[in-house]
Amino acid sequence: MSGEDSFNAQDLQTKVLKSENKRFYLDVKENNRGRFLKITEVNTQARTKNKITFALSSVEEFRNFLNMFTDFYNNLGPTPANTTRDGKLKSEFMKKDDKRYFLDLKENSRGRFLRISQVVRYARQHVAFPAILLVELRNAINEVLEEFGGDDGEGAQNTLPQSRECKVEQKKFYFDVGRNDRGVFLRLTEAKNNFRQNITIPRSGWKQVRDILDEFCRYEENGTGGYSQFPITEIEQPSPSSLSPAGYSEQPEPNF
């Protein structure tokens, strides 16, 4: 999915925070997947735009972290603080479905700021708030919660399984369940260094894939002498009427 705001979202509320040459828009929106908060950072001087999104059910947790960061920042004092090599003063992490969020209070030559990074599979987006806006941001989030609560709405996908990941040798595999107008599907992503590829499996095929993997595991556990002894499953050949003039089977591309 490219983002919640790409699904004909309806605007429910907008708040604006300003700091020097930056503007921050906090938009509560709703689409067929539910309600969510979109935070957009606009640099009017550099003419750049960054954005992240939160499901409304994760906004309260985000607000709680903002309280922690605000208290920590207020206790730092005006003198430069001890930081790590990358300038981090404090870091926290949160996760919602297939999204991971990294919250880092950092310091550089221009001052202190809160960087909020959103990672969906291997794609990363971020916004950065000057630390002096932490109280305003926290108050704006409080107002969102007072107005809308923490309910994602009728279109929410709360019943979908949580995303999972695992590492095998030098590769990482990400398992993300999603939904579109054709139904529920599993997106399996293989990642190694800068290489990424993924496949999608409709929910109707999950049990078949599970049964095949179970069979492979049983052969491995029983020590049957190698995979060459696996039973061979014959694949039904397409009928001549289903072949194109070039002799290839014409099958539609999956739309997940």
Short mmCIF file of C-alpha atoms in Angstrom, two decimals:
data_model
loop_
_atom_site.label_atom_id
_atom_site.label_comp_id
_atom_site.label_asym_id
_atom_site.label_seq_id
_atom_site.Cartn_x
_atom_site.Cartn_y
_atom_site.Cartn_z
CA MET A 1 0.00 0.00 0.00
CA SER A 2 1.31 3.43 -0.82
CA GLY A 3 -0.38 5.12 2.15
CA GLU A 4 -3.76 5.65 3.71
CA ASP A 5 -4.28 9.05 2.11
CA SER A 6 -4.29 7.53 -1.38
CA PHE A 7 -7.64 5.82 -0.86
CA ASN A 8 -10.04 8.77 -1.37
CA ALA A 9 -9.73 9.91 2.23
CA GLN A 10 -12.20 12.34 3.77
CA ASP A 11 -10.82 15.22 5.84
CA LEU A 12 -12.18 15.31 9.39
CA GLN A 13 -9.91 17.85 11.10
CA THR A 14 -6.76 19.88 10.39
CA LYS A 15 -4.34 21.59 12.76
CA VAL A 16 -1.29 23.66 11.80
CA LEU A 17 1.93 24.25 13.75
CA LYS A 18 4.52 26.79 12.59
CA SER A 19 8.24 27.21 13.23
CA GLU A 20 10.44 29.58 11.21
CA ASN A 21 10.46 28.25 7.63
CA LYS A 22 8.47 25.09 8.42
CA ARG A 23 4.80 24.27 8.73
CA PHE A 24 3.39 21.09 10.19
CA TYR A 25 -0.09 19.87 9.26
CA LEU A 26 -1.91 17.40 11.49
CA ASP A 27 -4.80 15.98 9.46
CA VAL A 28 -7.35 13.52 10.81
CA LYS A 29 -8.72 11.58 7.86
CA GLU A 30 -11.00 8.65 7.15
CA ASN A 31 -11.18 6.19 4.28
CA ASN A 32 -12.44 2.67 3.66
CA ARG A 33 -9.68 1.31 5.92
CA GLY A 34 -10.60 3.50 8.89
CA ARG A 35 -9.52 6.73 10.56
CA PHE A 36 -5.92 7.86 10.74
CA LEU A 37 -3.71 10.85 11.53
CA LYS A 38 -1.42 12.20 8.83
CA ILE A 39 1.44 14.47 9.88
CA THR A 40 3.01 16.50 7.08
CA GLU A 41 6.17 18.59 7.38
CA VAL A 42 6.47 21.34 4.75
CA ASN A 43 9.68 23.31 4.35
CA THR A 44 8.56 26.52 2.64
CA GLN A 45 12.13 27.59 1.90
CA ALA A 46 13.48 24.34 0.46
CA ARG A 47 10.04 23.45 -0.97
CA THR A 48 10.18 19.92 0.38
CA LYS A 49 7.45 17.83 1.98
CA ASN A 50 7.63 14.80 4.28
CA LYS A 51 4.77 12.87 5.84
CA ILE A 52 3.98 9.98 8.15
CA THR A 53 0.69 8.39 9.22
CA PHE A 54 -0.71 6.83 12.38
CA ALA A 55 -3.80 4.67 12.75
CA LEU A 56 -6.03 6.53 15.18
CA SER A 57 -5.82 3.58 17.59
CA SER A 58 -2.05 4.18 17.92
CA VAL A 59 -2.27 7.95 18.56
CA GLU A 60 -2.68 7.56 22.34
CA GLU A 61 0.56 5.58 22.57
CA PHE A 62 2.24 8.25 20.46
CA ARG A 63 0.91 10.94 22.82
CA ASN A 64 2.30 9.06 25.82
CA PHE A 65 5.74 9.03 24.23
CA LEU A 66 5.43 12.75 23.53
CA ASN A 67 4.80 13.30 27.24
CA MET A 68 8.02 11.43 28.02
CA PHE A 69 10.04 13.37 25.46
CA THR A 70 8.61 16.70 26.63
CA ASP A 71 9.54 16.02 30.25
CA PHE A 72 13.00 14.83 29.24
CA TYR A 73 13.60 17.90 27.07
CA ASN A 74 12.43 20.32 29.77
CA ASN A 75 14.95 18.80 32.20
CA LEU A 76 17.91 19.05 29.84
CA GLY A 77 18.71 22.70 30.50
CA PRO A 78 20.32 25.13 28.04
CA THR A 79 23.81 23.63 28.02
CA PRO A 80 24.78 21.04 25.39
CA ALA A 81 23.89 17.54 26.50
CA ASN A 82 25.90 14.35 26.28
CA THR A 83 24.86 12.63 23.06
CA THR A 84 25.76 9.57 21.06
CA ARG A 85 27.86 9.87 17.91
CA ASP A 86 24.74 10.52 15.83
CA GLY A 87 23.46 13.17 18.22
CA LYS A 88 20.74 11.11 19.93
CA LEU A 89 19.61 12.24 23.36
CA LYS A 90 16.69 9.82 23.83
CA SER A 91 15.07 7.15 21.67
CA GLU A 92 11.84 5.15 21.80
CA PHE A 93 10.13 2.62 19.52
CA MET A 94 6.52 1.72 18.78
CA LYS A 95 4.78 -0.62 16.35
CA LYS A 96 1.31 -0.83 14.84
CA ASP A 97 0.38 -3.55 12.35
CA ASP A 98 2.95 -3.39 9.53
CA LYS A 99 4.31 0.02 10.59
CA ARG A 100 7.28 0.61 12.88
CA TYR A 101 8.04 4.01 14.39
CA PHE A 102 11.37 5.28 15.69
CA LEU A 103 11.24 8.40 17.87
CA ASP A 104 14.61 10.09 18.39
CA LEU A 105 15.30 13.32 20.26
CA LYS A 106 18.52 14.57 18.71
CA GLU A 107 20.89 17.54 18.86
CA ASN A 108 23.05 19.08 16.16
CA SER A 109 24.64 22.46 15.43
CA ARG A 110 21.21 23.97 14.70
CA GLY A 111 19.58 22.82 17.91
CA ARG A 112 17.45 20.04 19.32
CA PHE A 113 14.65 18.29 17.46
CA LEU A 114 12.41 15.23 17.54
CA ARG A 115 12.74 13.00 14.50
CA ILE A 116 9.84 10.59 13.94
CA SER A 117 10.57 7.86 11.40
CA GLN A 118 7.95 5.51 9.98
CA VAL A 119 9.10 2.25 8.42
CA VAL A 120 6.76 0.07 6.38
CA ARG A 121 8.61 -3.06 5.26
CA TYR A 122 11.70 -1.48 3.63
CA ALA A 123 10.30 2.02 2.92
CA ARG A 124 11.16 4.80 5.39
CA GLN A 125 9.60 8.24 5.83
CA HIS A 126 10.17 10.81 8.54
CA VAL A 127 9.30 14.24 9.91
CA ALA A 128 11.38 16.37 12.30
CA PHE A 129 9.89 18.77 14.85
CA PRO A 130 12.01 21.47 16.53
CA ALA A 131 12.10 20.62 20.22
CA ILE A 132 10.50 23.95 21.10
CA LEU A 133 7.30 22.65 19.43
CA LEU A 134 7.02 19.53 21.58
CA VAL A 135 4.47 21.06 23.95
CA GLU A 136 2.35 22.41 21.06
CA LEU A 137 2.53 19.04 19.31
CA ARG A 138 1.56 17.17 22.47
CA ASN A 139 -1.37 19.55 23.07
CA ALA A 140 -2.58 19.19 19.46
CA ILE A 141 -2.48 15.39 19.77
CA ASN A 142 -4.45 15.64 23.03
CA GLU A 143 -7.14 17.62 21.21
CA VAL A 144 -7.32 14.95 18.50
CA LEU A 145 -7.84 12.27 21.16
CA GLU A 146 -10.49 14.35 22.92
CA GLU A 147 -12.37 14.85 19.65
CA PHE A 148 -12.05 11.40 18.08
CA GLY A 149 -10.82 9.03 20.78
CA GLY A 150 -8.66 6.06 19.84
CA ASP A 151 -11.12 4.27 17.56
CA ASP A 152 -10.00 3.58 14.00
CA GLY A 153 -13.64 3.64 12.84
CA GLU A 154 -15.91 1.18 11.04
CA GLY A 155 -13.47 0.54 8.21
CA ALA A 156 -10.59 -0.43 10.49
CA GLN A 157 -8.61 -3.62 9.88
CA ASN A 158 -8.09 -4.51 13.52
CA THR A 159 -8.94 -8.15 12.80
CA LEU A 160 -5.94 -8.64 10.51
CA PRO A 161 -2.92 -10.47 11.93
CA GLN A 162 0.10 -8.50 13.11
CA SER A 163 3.06 -8.30 10.75
CA ARG A 164 5.93 -10.69 11.44
CA GLU A 165 9.54 -10.91 10.36
CA CYS A 166 12.39 -13.37 10.64
CA LYS A 167 16.06 -13.62 9.68
CA VAL A 168 17.45 -16.65 7.87
CA GLU A 169 21.21 -16.60 7.30
CA GLN A 170 21.87 -13.28 5.52
CA LYS A 171 18.28 -12.62 4.49
CA LYS A 172 15.28 -11.06 6.20
CA PHE A 173 11.72 -12.08 5.45
CA TYR A 174 8.72 -9.83 6.18
CA PHE A 175 5.17 -11.20 6.42
CA ASP A 176 2.53 -8.48 6.04
CA VAL A 177 -1.22 -9.10 5.82
CA GLY A 178 -3.26 -6.51 3.92
CA ARG A 179 -6.63 -5.99 2.36
CA ASN A 180 -7.78 -4.44 -0.90
CA ASP A 181 -10.95 -4.52 -2.98
CA ARG A 182 -10.23 -8.15 -3.97
CA GLY A 183 -9.88 -9.40 -0.42
CA VAL A 184 -7.22 -10.27 2.17
CA PHE A 185 -3.72 -11.27 1.11
CA LEU A 186 -0.26 -12.04 2.51
CA ARG A 187 2.71 -10.11 1.13
CA LEU A 188 5.98 -11.98 1.66
CA THR A 189 9.07 -9.80 1.18
CA GLU A 190 12.63 -11.11 0.88
CA ALA A 191 15.30 -8.53 1.73
CA LYS A 192 19.08 -8.77 1.50
CA ASN A 193 21.30 -5.68 1.42
CA ASN A 194 19.76 -3.45 -1.27
CA PHE A 195 17.86 -6.30 -2.95
CA ARG A 196 14.10 -6.54 -2.41
CA GLN A 197 11.45 -8.70 -3.96
CA ASN A 198 8.01 -9.79 -2.85
CA ILE A 199 5.14 -12.08 -3.70
CA THR A 200 1.49 -11.94 -2.68
CA ILE A 201 -0.65 -14.91 -1.68
CA PRO A 202 -4.47 -14.58 -1.52
CA ARG A 203 -6.01 -15.79 1.72
CA SER A 204 -7.66 -18.64 -0.16
CA GLY A 205 -4.20 -20.15 -0.78
CA TRP A 206 -2.70 -19.86 2.71
CA LYS A 207 -3.65 -23.39 3.79
CA GLN A 208 -2.21 -24.91 0.62
CA VAL A 209 1.10 -23.12 1.19
CA ARG A 210 1.07 -24.16 4.85
CA ASP A 211 0.47 -27.81 3.93
CA ILE A 212 3.38 -27.81 1.49
CA LEU A 213 5.72 -26.22 4.06
CA ASP A 214 4.53 -28.72 6.71
CA GLU A 215 5.33 -31.56 4.32
CA PHE A 216 8.83 -30.19 3.70
CA CYS A 217 9.41 -29.86 7.47
CA ARG A 218 8.29 -33.44 8.11
CA TYR A 219 10.74 -34.77 5.53
CA GLU A 220 13.51 -32.70 7.10
CA GLU A 221 12.68 -33.81 10.66
CA ASN A 222 12.32 -37.49 9.76
CA GLY A 223 15.66 -37.62 7.97
CA THR A 224 14.32 -39.35 4.87
CA GLY A 225 17.59 -39.09 3.01
CA GLY A 226 17.21 -35.87 1.05
CA TYR A 227 14.70 -33.86 -0.85
CA SER A 228 15.09 -36.07 -3.91
CA GLN A 229 12.67 -38.50 -2.26
CA PHE A 230 9.84 -35.97 -2.13
CA PRO A 231 6.74 -37.16 -3.97
CA ILE A 232 6.39 -35.45 -7.31
CA THR A 233 3.17 -33.59 -7.90
CA GLU A 234 2.14 -33.48 -11.52
CA ILE A 235 0.97 -30.11 -12.77
CA GLU A 236 -1.96 -30.16 -15.13
CA GLN A 237 -1.01 -28.91 -18.56
CA PRO A 238 -3.09 -26.07 -20.04
CA SER A 239 -5.49 -26.94 -22.81
CA PRO A 240 -4.63 -25.68 -26.32
CA SER A 241 -7.55 -23.22 -26.18
CA SER A 242 -5.94 -21.42 -23.22
CA LEU A 243 -2.67 -20.79 -25.04
CA SER A 244 -1.79 -17.62 -26.91
CA PRO A 245 -0.57 -17.81 -30.56
CA ALA A 246 3.00 -17.84 -29.24
CA GLY A 247 2.26 -20.94 -27.17
CA TYR A 248 2.24 -19.27 -23.77
CA SER A 249 -0.57 -19.48 -21.26
CA GLU A 250 -2.30 -16.12 -20.93
CA GLN A 251 -2.90 -15.44 -17.24
CA PRO A 252 -3.83 -12.07 -15.73
CA GLU A 253 -1.32 -10.34 -13.50
CA PRO A 254 -2.25 -10.52 -9.78
CA ASN A 255 -3.61 -7.24 -8.48
CA PHE A 256 -2.54 -7.11 -4.84
#
